[in-house]
mmCIF file of C-alpha atoms and ligand atoms in Angstrom:
data_model
loop_
_atom_site.group_PDB
_atom_site.id
_atom_site.type_symbol
_atom_site.label_atom_id
_atom_site.label_comp_id
_atom_site.label_asym_id
_atom_site.label_seq_id
_atom_site.Cartn_x
_atom_site.Cartn_y
_atom_site.Cartn_z
ATOM 1 C CA MET E 1 78.360 99.332 20.136
ATOM 2 C CA PHE E 2 79.572 99.059 23.554
ATOM 3 C CA TYR E 3 80.380 96.323 25.531
ATOM 4 C CA PHE E 4 79.689 95.397 28.968
ATOM 5 C CA ASP E 5 79.611 91.483 29.099
ATOM 6 C CA TYR E 6 83.414 90.723 29.968
ATOM 7 C CA ASN E 7 82.827 88.427 32.669
ATOM 8 C CA ALA E 8 80.412 86.187 29.864
ATOM 9 C CA THR E 9 84.358 86.621 27.473
ATOM 10 C CA ALA E 10 86.277 88.820 26.978
ATOM 11 C CA PRO E 11 88.151 90.005 23.277
ATOM 12 C CA VAL E 12 90.903 88.509 23.201
ATOM 13 C CA MET E 13 94.121 91.257 22.660
ATOM 14 C CA ARG E 14 96.865 91.790 20.071
ATOM 15 C CA GLU E 15 99.407 89.908 22.474
ATOM 16 C CA ALA E 16 97.377 86.943 22.417
ATOM 17 C CA ARG E 17 96.555 87.165 19.106
ATOM 18 C CA GLU E 18 100.593 87.128 18.052
ATOM 19 C CA ALA E 19 101.719 84.636 20.223
ATOM 20 C CA TRP E 20 99.482 82.348 18.807
ATOM 21 C CA LEU E 21 99.680 83.433 15.535
ATOM 22 C CA GLU E 22 103.772 82.710 16.051
ATOM 23 C CA ALA E 23 103.584 79.371 17.764
ATOM 24 C CA THR E 24 100.439 78.159 14.573
ATOM 25 C CA GLU E 25 103.569 79.457 12.435
ATOM 26 C CA LYS E 26 106.743 78.309 14.223
ATOM 27 C CA VAL E 27 106.085 75.692 16.570
ATOM 28 C CA HIS E 28 104.199 72.766 14.536
ATOM 29 C CA GLY E 29 105.470 69.467 16.748
ATOM 30 C CA ASN E 30 103.624 67.680 19.089
ATOM 31 C CA PRO E 31 105.246 68.392 22.826
ATOM 32 C CA SER E 32 105.268 64.144 23.310
ATOM 33 C CA SER E 33 106.938 63.286 20.225
ATOM 34 C CA PRO E 34 110.513 62.302 20.195
ATOM 35 C CA HIS E 35 112.230 64.546 17.494
ATOM 36 C CA ALA E 36 113.553 67.805 16.950
ATOM 37 C CA PHE E 37 109.877 69.305 16.235
ATOM 38 C CA GLY E 38 108.503 67.670 19.228
ATOM 39 C CA ARG E 39 111.178 68.466 21.572
ATOM 40 C CA ALA E 40 110.605 72.448 21.014
ATOM 41 C CA ALA E 41 106.855 72.118 21.166
ATOM 42 C CA ASN E 42 107.565 70.875 24.772
ATOM 43 C CA HIS E 43 110.044 73.115 25.433
ATOM 44 C CA ALA E 44 107.693 76.313 24.658
ATOM 45 C CA LEU E 45 104.890 73.962 27.332
ATOM 46 C CA VAL E 46 107.382 73.695 30.039
ATOM 47 C CA ASN E 47 108.274 77.233 29.384
ATOM 48 C CA ALA E 48 104.892 78.642 29.895
ATOM 49 C CA ARG E 49 103.797 75.999 32.748
ATOM 50 C CA GLU E 50 107.159 78.018 34.239
ATOM 51 C CA GLN E 51 105.201 81.431 33.655
ATOM 52 C CA LEU E 52 102.433 79.631 34.946
ATOM 53 C CA ALA E 53 103.630 78.980 37.922
ATOM 54 C CA HIS E 54 105.615 81.913 38.924
ATOM 55 C CA HIS E 55 102.510 84.070 38.543
ATOM 56 C CA LEU E 56 100.939 81.781 40.908
ATOM 57 C CA GLY E 57 103.388 81.046 43.278
ATOM 58 C CA CYS E 58 103.969 76.954 42.551
ATOM 59 C CA HIS E 59 105.581 74.503 41.182
ATOM 60 C CA PRO E 60 104.978 74.493 37.422
ATOM 61 C CA GLY E 61 104.152 70.384 37.956
ATOM 62 C CA ASP E 62 101.263 71.224 39.532
ATOM 63 C CA ILE E 63 99.911 73.050 36.398
ATOM 64 C CA ILE E 64 97.380 70.879 34.193
ATOM 65 C CA TRP E 65 96.551 72.493 30.947
ATOM 66 C CA THR E 66 92.966 71.547 30.300
ATOM 67 C CA SER E 67 90.373 73.226 27.531
ATOM 68 C CA CYS E 68 88.455 75.624 29.915
ATOM 69 C CA ALA E 69 87.502 76.200 33.022
ATOM 70 C CA THR E 70 84.420 74.091 32.834
ATOM 71 C CA GLU E 71 86.778 71.410 31.934
ATOM 72 C CA SER E 72 89.082 71.908 35.141
ATOM 73 C CA ASN E 73 86.197 72.140 38.021
ATOM 74 C CA ASN E 74 85.040 68.870 36.619
ATOM 75 C CA LEU E 75 87.681 67.605 36.467
ATOM 76 C CA ALA E 76 88.972 68.558 39.967
ATOM 77 C CA MET E 77 84.928 67.294 41.165
ATOM 78 C CA HIS E 78 85.314 64.235 39.707
ATOM 79 C CA HIS E 79 88.790 63.642 41.539
ATOM 80 C CA PHE E 80 87.573 64.549 44.412
ATOM 81 C CA ALA E 81 84.431 61.925 43.840
ATOM 82 C CA GLN E 82 86.669 59.334 43.324
ATOM 83 C CA THR E 83 89.909 60.120 45.994
ATOM 84 C CA LEU E 84 87.971 60.999 49.038
ATOM 85 C CA PRO E 85 86.403 58.337 51.377
ATOM 86 C CA ARG E 86 82.550 57.463 51.001
ATOM 87 C CA GLU E 87 81.164 59.568 53.268
ATOM 88 C CA ALA E 88 83.003 62.490 52.433
ATOM 89 C CA GLU E 89 80.829 65.786 52.274
ATOM 90 C CA ILE E 90 82.200 68.198 50.003
ATOM 91 C CA TRP E 91 81.263 71.861 51.528
ATOM 92 C CA LEU E 92 80.858 74.495 48.779
ATOM 93 C CA SER E 93 79.354 78.059 48.355
ATOM 94 C CA PRO E 94 75.796 78.801 47.170
ATOM 95 C CA ILE E 95 77.041 81.149 44.487
ATOM 96 C CA GLU E 96 79.517 78.736 42.858
ATOM 97 C CA HIS E 97 79.566 78.825 38.697
ATOM 98 C CA PRO E 98 77.174 75.878 37.764
ATOM 99 C CA CYS E 99 80.014 73.846 36.579
ATOM 100 C CA ILE E 100 80.687 73.457 40.130
ATOM 101 C CA ASP E 101 77.408 73.619 41.607
ATOM 102 C CA ASN E 102 76.234 71.116 38.811
ATOM 103 C CA SER E 103 78.985 68.409 39.156
ATOM 104 C CA ALA E 104 78.971 68.660 42.874
ATOM 105 C CA ARG E 105 76.156 67.742 43.466
ATOM 106 C CA HIS E 106 76.393 65.239 40.134
ATOM 107 C CA TYR E 107 79.013 63.783 42.693
ATOM 108 C CA PHE E 108 78.124 63.833 46.096
ATOM 109 C CA GLY E 109 74.669 64.276 45.881
ATOM 110 C CA LYS E 110 73.200 65.121 49.715
ATOM 111 C CA ARG E 111 76.899 64.814 50.611
ATOM 112 C CA ALA E 112 77.537 68.509 48.741
ATOM 113 C CA ARG E 113 76.577 70.524 51.909
ATOM 114 C CA PHE E 114 76.061 74.601 50.925
ATOM 115 C CA LEU E 115 77.801 76.955 53.341
ATOM 116 C CA PRO E 116 75.849 80.143 54.191
ATOM 117 C CA VAL E 117 76.276 83.643 52.508
ATOM 118 C CA SER E 118 75.391 87.026 53.493
ATOM 119 C CA LYS E 119 72.880 89.960 51.975
ATOM 120 C CA GLU E 120 75.935 91.450 50.777
ATOM 121 C CA GLY E 121 76.893 87.827 48.050
ATOM 122 C CA VAL E 122 80.042 86.746 50.711
ATOM 123 C CA VAL E 123 80.351 84.202 51.787
ATOM 124 C CA ASP E 124 79.925 83.695 56.190
ATOM 125 C CA LEU E 125 83.414 83.541 57.230
ATOM 126 C CA GLU E 126 82.125 83.245 60.810
ATOM 127 C CA TRP E 127 79.704 80.032 59.925
ATOM 128 C CA PHE E 128 82.580 78.545 58.746
ATOM 129 C CA THR E 129 85.377 79.159 61.246
ATOM 130 C CA GLN E 130 82.748 78.177 64.256
ATOM 131 C CA GLU E 131 81.635 75.071 62.510
ATOM 132 C CA MET E 132 85.439 73.985 61.371
ATOM 133 C CA THR E 133 85.788 73.231 64.451
ATOM 134 C CA ASP E 134 84.137 69.877 65.383
ATOM 135 C CA LYS E 135 83.528 68.871 61.989
ATOM 136 C CA ARG E 136 85.563 67.916 58.691
ATOM 137 C CA PRO E 137 84.559 67.737 54.923
ATOM 138 C CA GLY E 138 86.613 65.970 52.726
ATOM 139 C CA VAL E 139 87.645 69.148 50.806
ATOM 140 C CA VAL E 140 86.447 72.726 50.764
ATOM 141 C CA THR E 141 85.411 75.366 47.627
ATOM 142 C CA VAL E 142 84.561 78.744 47.480
ATOM 143 C CA MET E 143 85.016 80.774 44.495
ATOM 144 C CA CYS E 144 87.425 84.103 44.148
ATOM 145 C CA ALA E 145 84.738 85.957 43.354
ATOM 146 C CA ASN E 146 81.345 85.882 41.925
ATOM 147 C CA ASN E 147 81.131 85.909 38.224
ATOM 148 C CA GLU E 148 77.071 87.985 38.461
ATOM 149 C CA THR E 149 77.817 90.185 41.085
ATOM 150 C CA GLY E 150 81.975 90.521 41.337
ATOM 151 C CA VAL E 151 81.989 89.966 45.085
ATOM 152 C CA ILE E 152 85.511 89.279 46.129
ATOM 153 C CA GLN E 153 84.701 86.212 49.000
ATOM 154 C CA PRO E 154 87.162 85.658 51.969
ATOM 155 C CA TRP E 155 89.229 83.325 49.830
ATOM 156 C CA ARG E 156 92.854 83.967 51.977
ATOM 157 C CA GLU E 157 90.850 83.302 54.874
ATOM 158 C CA ILE E 158 89.068 80.290 54.210
ATOM 159 C CA LEU E 159 92.022 78.789 53.318
ATOM 160 C CA SER E 160 93.955 79.567 56.573
ATOM 161 C CA ILE E 161 91.367 78.040 58.471
ATOM 162 C CA CYS E 162 91.483 74.964 55.904
ATOM 163 C CA GLN E 163 95.165 74.595 55.761
ATOM 164 C CA ALA E 164 94.996 74.977 60.163
ATOM 165 C CA TYR E 165 92.717 71.339 59.965
ATOM 166 C CA GLU E 166 94.606 69.919 56.829
ATOM 167 C CA VAL E 167 91.077 70.494 54.557
ATOM 168 C CA PRO E 168 91.731 70.581 51.149
ATOM 169 C CA PHE E 169 91.017 73.265 49.339
ATOM 170 C CA PHE E 170 89.883 74.571 45.957
ATOM 171 C CA THR E 171 88.982 78.024 44.566
ATOM 172 C CA ASP E 172 87.653 78.997 41.503
ATOM 173 C CA ALA E 173 89.432 81.489 40.290
ATOM 174 C CA VAL E 174 88.157 82.083 36.940
ATOM 175 C CA GLN E 175 86.867 85.851 37.381
ATOM 176 C CA TRP E 176 90.072 86.865 39.721
ATOM 177 C CA LEU E 177 92.582 86.418 37.625
ATOM 178 C CA GLY E 178 93.406 88.758 34.795
ATOM 179 C CA LYS E 179 91.656 90.858 36.963
ATOM 180 C CA MET E 180 93.707 90.818 40.508
ATOM 181 C CA PRO E 181 97.363 89.177 40.866
ATOM 182 C CA ALA E 182 97.233 86.250 40.599
ATOM 183 C CA LYS E 183 100.348 85.877 43.486
ATOM 184 C CA ASP E 184 99.385 83.896 46.297
ATOM 185 C CA LEU E 185 96.599 81.604 44.517
ATOM 186 C CA GLY E 186 99.333 79.134 44.708
ATOM 187 C CA GLN E 187 98.896 78.307 47.935
ATOM 188 C CA CYS E 188 95.622 77.269 47.347
ATOM 189 C CA ASP E 189 95.779 72.993 46.801
ATOM 190 C CA TYR E 190 93.268 73.488 44.030
ATOM 191 C CA VAL E 191 93.069 76.280 41.306
ATOM 192 C CA THR E 192 91.389 77.291 37.831
ATOM 193 C CA GLY E 193 91.586 79.230 35.464
ATOM 194 C CA ALA E 194 90.417 80.651 31.556
ATOM 195 C CA ALA E 195 92.082 82.338 29.806
ATOM 196 C CA HIS E 196 89.350 83.729 28.107
ATOM 197 C CA LYS E 197 88.216 85.930 30.700
ATOM 198 C CA PHE E 198 91.156 88.508 30.970
ATOM 199 C CA GLY E 199 92.359 88.510 26.808
ATOM 200 C CA GLY E 200 93.211 85.167 25.739
ATOM 201 C CA PRO E 201 91.575 82.915 23.365
ATOM 202 C CA ARG E 202 88.288 80.889 24.478
ATOM 203 C CA GLY E 203 88.907 77.175 24.778
ATOM 204 C CA VAL E 204 91.898 77.412 27.186
ATOM 205 C CA GLY E 205 92.286 76.447 30.385
ATOM 206 C CA PHE E 206 94.557 75.384 33.722
ATOM 207 C CA LEU E 207 93.925 73.262 36.506
ATOM 208 C CA LYS E 208 96.237 73.428 39.441
ATOM 209 C CA ILE E 209 96.675 70.393 41.767
ATOM 210 C CA PRO E 210 98.616 69.829 45.362
ATOM 211 C CA ARG E 211 102.205 69.552 44.788
ATOM 212 C CA GLY E 212 103.737 66.074 44.262
ATOM 213 C CA GLY E 213 99.410 65.144 44.307
ATOM 214 C CA LYS E 214 98.060 63.014 40.739
ATOM 215 C CA ILE E 215 94.657 63.499 39.534
ATOM 216 C CA THR E 216 92.303 61.154 38.659
ATOM 217 C CA PRO E 217 91.676 62.004 35.425
ATOM 218 C CA LEU E 218 88.800 62.179 33.240
ATOM 219 C CA LEU E 219 89.888 62.132 30.083
ATOM 220 C CA LEU E 220 91.825 58.887 29.045
ATOM 221 C CA GLY E 221 93.816 57.157 25.971
ATOM 222 C CA GLY E 222 97.104 59.561 26.343
ATOM 223 C CA LYS E 223 100.138 59.924 28.582
ATOM 224 C CA GLN E 224 100.047 63.824 28.527
ATOM 225 C CA GLU E 225 100.024 66.114 31.251
ATOM 226 C CA ARG E 226 101.477 63.200 33.084
ATOM 227 C CA GLY E 227 99.007 60.851 32.347
ATOM 228 C CA GLN E 228 96.249 63.318 33.793
ATOM 229 C CA ARG E 229 94.814 64.993 30.924
ATOM 230 C CA ALA E 230 94.685 62.725 27.695
ATOM 231 C CA GLY E 231 95.116 64.429 24.523
ATOM 232 C CA THR E 232 97.761 66.739 22.283
ATOM 233 C CA GLU E 233 98.177 69.843 23.804
ATOM 234 C CA ASN E 234 97.053 72.722 21.977
ATOM 235 C CA LEU E 235 100.398 74.603 22.072
ATOM 236 C CA PRO E 236 98.997 78.376 19.984
ATOM 237 C CA ILE E 237 96.508 79.164 22.685
ATOM 238 C CA ILE E 238 98.061 77.826 25.633
ATOM 239 C CA MET E 239 101.182 80.282 24.681
ATOM 240 C CA ALA E 240 97.815 83.127 23.761
ATOM 241 C CA LEU E 241 97.009 82.169 27.261
ATOM 242 C CA MET E 242 100.353 82.901 29.340
ATOM 243 C CA ALA E 243 101.117 86.099 26.715
ATOM 244 C CA ALA E 244 97.459 87.795 27.650
ATOM 245 C CA LEU E 245 98.367 86.837 31.847
ATOM 246 C CA GLU E 246 101.507 88.596 31.191
ATOM 247 C CA VAL E 247 99.965 91.422 29.956
ATOM 248 C CA ARG E 248 97.537 91.869 33.056
ATOM 249 C CA GLU E 249 99.759 91.383 35.647
ATOM 250 C CA ARG E 250 101.844 93.869 34.132
ATOM 251 C CA GLN E 251 98.838 96.009 34.402
ATOM 252 C CA LEU E 252 97.595 95.405 37.732
ATOM 253 C CA ALA E 253 101.687 96.057 38.645
ATOM 254 C CA GLU E 254 101.388 99.095 37.937
ATOM 255 C CA ASN E 255 98.007 99.660 39.543
ATOM 256 C CA GLN E 256 96.045 100.410 36.146
ATOM 257 C CA HIS E 257 92.903 98.978 37.799
ATOM 258 C CA GLN E 258 92.323 101.382 40.045
ATOM 259 C CA THR E 259 91.557 104.618 37.839
ATOM 260 C CA ARG E 260 89.318 101.564 36.264
ATOM 261 C CA ALA E 261 87.202 101.184 39.713
ATOM 262 C CA GLU E 262 86.551 105.030 39.895
ATOM 263 C CA TRP E 263 84.471 105.076 36.333
ATOM 264 C CA LYS E 264 82.832 102.695 38.142
ATOM 265 C CA GLU E 265 82.037 103.898 41.155
ATOM 266 C CA LYS E 266 81.203 106.972 39.528
ATOM 267 C CA PHE E 267 78.423 105.062 37.185
ATOM 268 C CA GLU E 268 77.149 103.719 40.376
ATOM 269 C CA LYS E 269 76.787 106.509 41.749
ATOM 270 C CA LEU E 270 74.597 107.937 38.564
ATOM 271 C CA LEU E 271 72.577 105.240 38.558
ATOM 272 C CA LEU E 272 71.637 105.026 41.825
ATOM 273 C CA ARG E 273 71.038 109.096 41.170
ATOM 274 C CA GLN E 274 69.713 109.504 38.029
ATOM 275 C CA VAL E 275 67.292 105.875 38.060
ATOM 276 C CA PRO E 276 64.681 105.894 41.179
ATOM 277 C CA GLY E 277 64.247 102.320 42.466
ATOM 278 C CA ALA E 278 67.356 101.048 41.149
ATOM 279 C CA THR E 279 69.670 99.213 43.676
ATOM 280 C CA ILE E 280 73.706 97.701 43.791
ATOM 281 C CA VAL E 281 73.735 94.299 44.748
ATOM 282 C CA GLY E 282 76.654 93.342 46.985
ATOM 283 C CA ALA E 283 77.036 97.567 47.273
ATOM 284 C CA LYS E 284 78.698 97.009 51.153
ATOM 285 C CA ALA E 285 80.935 94.396 49.692
ATOM 286 C CA PRO E 286 84.163 94.212 48.646
ATOM 287 C CA ARG E 287 83.931 93.649 44.629
ATOM 288 C CA LEU E 288 85.755 93.244 41.315
ATOM 289 C CA TRP E 289 86.892 96.272 39.928
ATOM 290 C CA ASN E 290 84.663 95.711 36.692
ATOM 291 C CA THR E 291 81.580 94.754 37.931
ATOM 292 C CA THR E 292 78.042 95.834 38.830
ATOM 293 C CA SER E 293 75.478 94.313 39.356
ATOM 294 C CA ALA E 294 71.735 96.433 39.736
ATOM 295 C CA LEU E 295 68.256 95.215 40.323
ATOM 296 C CA MET E 296 66.718 97.408 38.144
ATOM 297 C CA PRO E 297 63.278 98.861 38.298
ATOM 298 C CA GLU E 298 60.817 98.816 35.097
ATOM 299 C CA GLY E 299 60.616 95.897 34.014
ATOM 300 C CA GLY E 300 62.355 92.471 34.094
ATOM 301 C CA GLN E 301 66.000 91.990 32.893
ATOM 302 C CA GLN E 302 64.965 90.667 29.403
ATOM 303 C CA ARG E 303 62.929 93.729 28.652
ATOM 304 C CA TRP E 304 65.975 96.165 29.233
ATOM 305 C CA VAL E 305 68.585 93.638 27.986
ATOM 306 C CA THR E 306 66.812 94.014 24.798
ATOM 307 C CA ARG E 307 66.290 97.566 24.612
ATOM 308 C CA LEU E 308 70.244 98.543 25.598
ATOM 309 C CA ASP E 309 71.620 95.842 23.261
ATOM 310 C CA LYS E 310 69.113 98.040 20.370
ATOM 311 C CA ALA E 311 70.198 101.571 22.149
ATOM 312 C CA GLY E 312 74.417 99.541 22.077
ATOM 313 C CA PHE E 313 75.255 98.425 24.780
ATOM 314 C CA ALA E 314 75.972 94.632 25.664
ATOM 315 C CA VAL E 315 75.072 93.784 29.014
ATOM 316 C CA SER E 316 73.817 90.727 30.774
ATOM 317 C CA THR E 317 71.663 89.318 32.707
ATOM 318 C CA GLY E 318 74.814 87.378 34.914
ATOM 319 C CA SER E 319 73.138 83.891 34.912
ATOM 320 C CA ALA E 320 73.274 81.934 31.771
ATOM 321 C CA CYS E 321 70.889 83.395 29.577
ATOM 322 C CA THR E 322 70.569 81.640 26.458
ATOM 323 C CA THR E 323 66.741 81.867 25.317
ATOM 324 C CA GLY E 324 66.043 84.701 26.136
ATOM 325 C CA LYS E 325 63.857 84.164 28.822
ATOM 326 C CA GLU E 326 64.072 85.090 32.347
ATOM 327 C CA THR E 327 66.339 83.218 34.266
ATOM 328 C CA PRO E 328 66.302 83.470 38.388
ATOM 329 C CA SER E 329 69.292 83.874 39.533
ATOM 330 C CA HIS E 330 70.562 81.303 41.535
ATOM 331 C CA VAL E 331 73.307 83.931 43.676
ATOM 332 C CA LEU E 332 70.648 85.999 44.602
ATOM 333 C CA SER E 333 68.587 83.373 45.830
ATOM 334 C CA ALA E 334 71.695 82.679 48.138
ATOM 335 C CA MET E 335 71.511 85.879 49.255
ATOM 336 C CA GLY E 336 68.427 85.914 50.299
ATOM 337 C CA TYR E 337 66.401 88.244 47.637
ATOM 338 C CA PRO E 338 62.809 87.514 47.525
ATOM 339 C CA ALA E 339 61.653 85.536 44.599
ATOM 340 C CA GLY E 340 60.061 88.293 42.397
ATOM 341 C CA GLN E 341 63.481 90.303 42.670
ATOM 342 C CA LEU E 342 65.683 87.623 41.199
ATOM 343 C CA THR E 343 64.611 88.208 37.642
ATOM 344 C CA GLN E 344 65.466 92.178 37.807
ATOM 345 C CA VAL E 345 68.797 91.722 37.652
ATOM 346 C CA LEU E 346 71.081 93.224 35.517
ATOM 347 C CA ARG E 347 75.410 92.854 35.427
ATOM 348 C CA PHE E 348 77.267 95.296 33.903
ATOM 349 C CA SER E 349 81.489 94.395 33.119
ATOM 350 C CA SER E 350 83.909 96.036 31.855
ATOM 351 C CA GLY E 351 87.460 95.355 30.536
ATOM 352 C CA TRP E 352 91.206 96.794 30.593
ATOM 353 C CA GLU E 353 89.643 98.087 27.010
ATOM 354 C CA THR E 354 86.542 99.949 28.659
ATOM 355 C CA THR E 355 87.225 103.628 29.038
ATOM 356 C CA ALA E 356 85.785 106.632 31.418
ATOM 357 C CA ALA E 357 83.423 107.443 28.216
ATOM 358 C CA ASP E 358 81.602 104.218 27.618
ATOM 359 C CA TRP E 359 80.621 104.226 31.362
ATOM 360 C CA GLU E 360 79.407 107.392 30.749
ATOM 361 C CA ALA E 361 78.006 105.955 27.548
ATOM 362 C CA LEU E 362 76.417 104.000 29.251
ATOM 363 C CA GLU E 363 74.613 105.557 32.113
ATOM 364 C CA LYS E 364 73.167 107.976 29.327
ATOM 365 C CA GLY E 365 71.843 105.127 27.537
ATOM 366 C CA ILE E 366 70.032 103.596 31.587
ATOM 367 C CA VAL E 367 68.471 106.627 32.362
ATOM 368 C CA LYS E 368 67.096 107.631 28.432
ATOM 369 C CA ILE E 369 65.500 104.462 28.820
ATOM 370 C CA PHE E 370 64.288 104.205 31.734
ATOM 371 C CA GLY E 371 62.389 107.366 31.260
ATOM 372 C CA GLU E 372 60.946 106.205 27.992
ATOM 373 C CA VAL E 373 59.658 102.643 29.572
ATOM 374 C CA HIS E 374 58.578 104.627 33.026
ATOM 375 C CA HIS E 375 56.760 107.411 30.379
ATOM 376 C CA GLY E 376 55.240 104.283 28.557
ATOM 377 C CA ARG E 377 57.473 104.293 25.124
HETATM 378 N N1 PLP F 401 83.776 79.842 36.664
HETATM 379 C C1 PLP F 401 83.241 81.119 36.789
HETATM 380 C C2 PLP F 401 83.272 82.124 37.818
HETATM 381 C C3 PLP F 401 83.009 81.466 35.470
HETATM 382 O O1 PLP F 401 82.447 82.869 35.422
HETATM 383 C C4 PLP F 401 82.840 80.861 34.183
HETATM 384 C C5 PLP F 401 82.772 81.141 33.006
HETATM 385 O O2 PLP F 401 81.230 81.973 32.660
HETATM 386 C C6 PLP F 401 82.808 79.673 34.111
HETATM 387 C C7 PLP F 401 83.776 79.077 35.975
HETATM 388 C C8 PLP F 401 83.562 77.970 33.021
HETATM 389 O O3 PLP F 401 83.897 79.179 32.565
HETATM 390 P P1 PLP F 401 84.191 78.550 30.654
HETATM 391 O O4 PLP F 401 83.349 78.958 30.064
HETATM 392 O O5 PLP F 401 85.617 78.954 30.347
HETATM 393 O O6 PLP F 401 84.461 76.345 30.822
#
C-alpha cells in the first residue's frame, strides 16, 4: 500500500514514539503538583516550551499547549470575539480550513470579511495592501499554506502590512510546520500548529499568542497554561511533538526537502503528459514540496479515490470526505473554478518517508486506471 495522504495525517515517527514512551514510563507527575514528581513533569514541560519557542522565534511564555489545531483555532477565534470591539471585522481568506472558517462565521457573522484569492489560489496581496490603506479590521487571518492545494500564501508580506498598521495577524501554520522552517513564525501575533501533520502523534497542538498577552480561555476549571487552557497537560505527547519537530527542523536545515520536491515535480510532468485532460491546481504558484492537487478527467473524484485505493494507493479529495460522497471543494470554488470541476479534484500528499519509487508507482497506477476507465473497463 502506498500512502499519499500526509496532509490528512502522517505516520508517527520512531523518535516521537520513543519520546512518548520515555515520558510515559519515567515522568509520572502532574506538572501542577507541588512535589518532586510534579516538579520533574513541570521541568520537562518548561523545556518543551522553550524548545518550541526557540524554533518559532518567540518567548516560551507565548505558547499554550492544546489538544489539536482545531482547538487552537477555535480558542483564537473565541478570544477575538470576546476581546475585539463589537463592530470590529475579521478579515480572513476564503481558503482557510473549516475549523477557522466555521468558527469565524460563528463568532463574527457578517463581520467576517473574505479576502479575494487568485485563480492560482494565492491571497490577493495587491487588494489587501490597497484595502488596508483606509480600513482597519480587528484581526487578519491567513494560513501559511493551503491543505488542499499546497499553495503557499504571502504570510510574511501580510504580516508586515499588519505590523505597519498595528493590526494583529493570525496564521494557521498546520501544513507549514515540519515541511518548511518554523523560523519567523514567532513574529506573527497568533500561530497554530499540530503534531500529527509532521510525524508527531494525533491529539496535540499549540497556539502561540502575542508577547505578554493573555487569551480568553475556552476551557474553564483549572489554572494550567497560566489560566488560559484548563486541563492537565498531556506531557508524553507534548514530548513526542517536540521530538518530531526537532527531526524535521534538522532535515529542513540540511535541505533534504529539495530532492523530494524534484520527485513530485517529475510526477506532475508525467501525469500531465500521460493523462490528457489532467491539470495541476495552482501550478504557477509557489507550493509545498509534498502536495499535488490535480483536476482529473474521466469521472468524479470518488471514483478515482476508490479505484486508486483498490490498486493500493491512498489518496484524498483534499476536502473532508468522510461519507464517500463527492464534496465540492470550497478552496477551488474561491479560486473561481466552475461548479462542475469542484468534485474533480484529487490530492496527492507525500511525506518525508515517501520515496522517488513511490511517486513513480503512483504515476503508473494512475495511468493504468486512466486507460481502464477511458476504455470503459
Ligand atoms: N488547519 C489546517 C490547515 C489543517 O490542514 C487541519 C487538518 O487537516 C487543521 C487545521 C485541523 O487540524 P486537527 O485535525 O489536528 O485539529
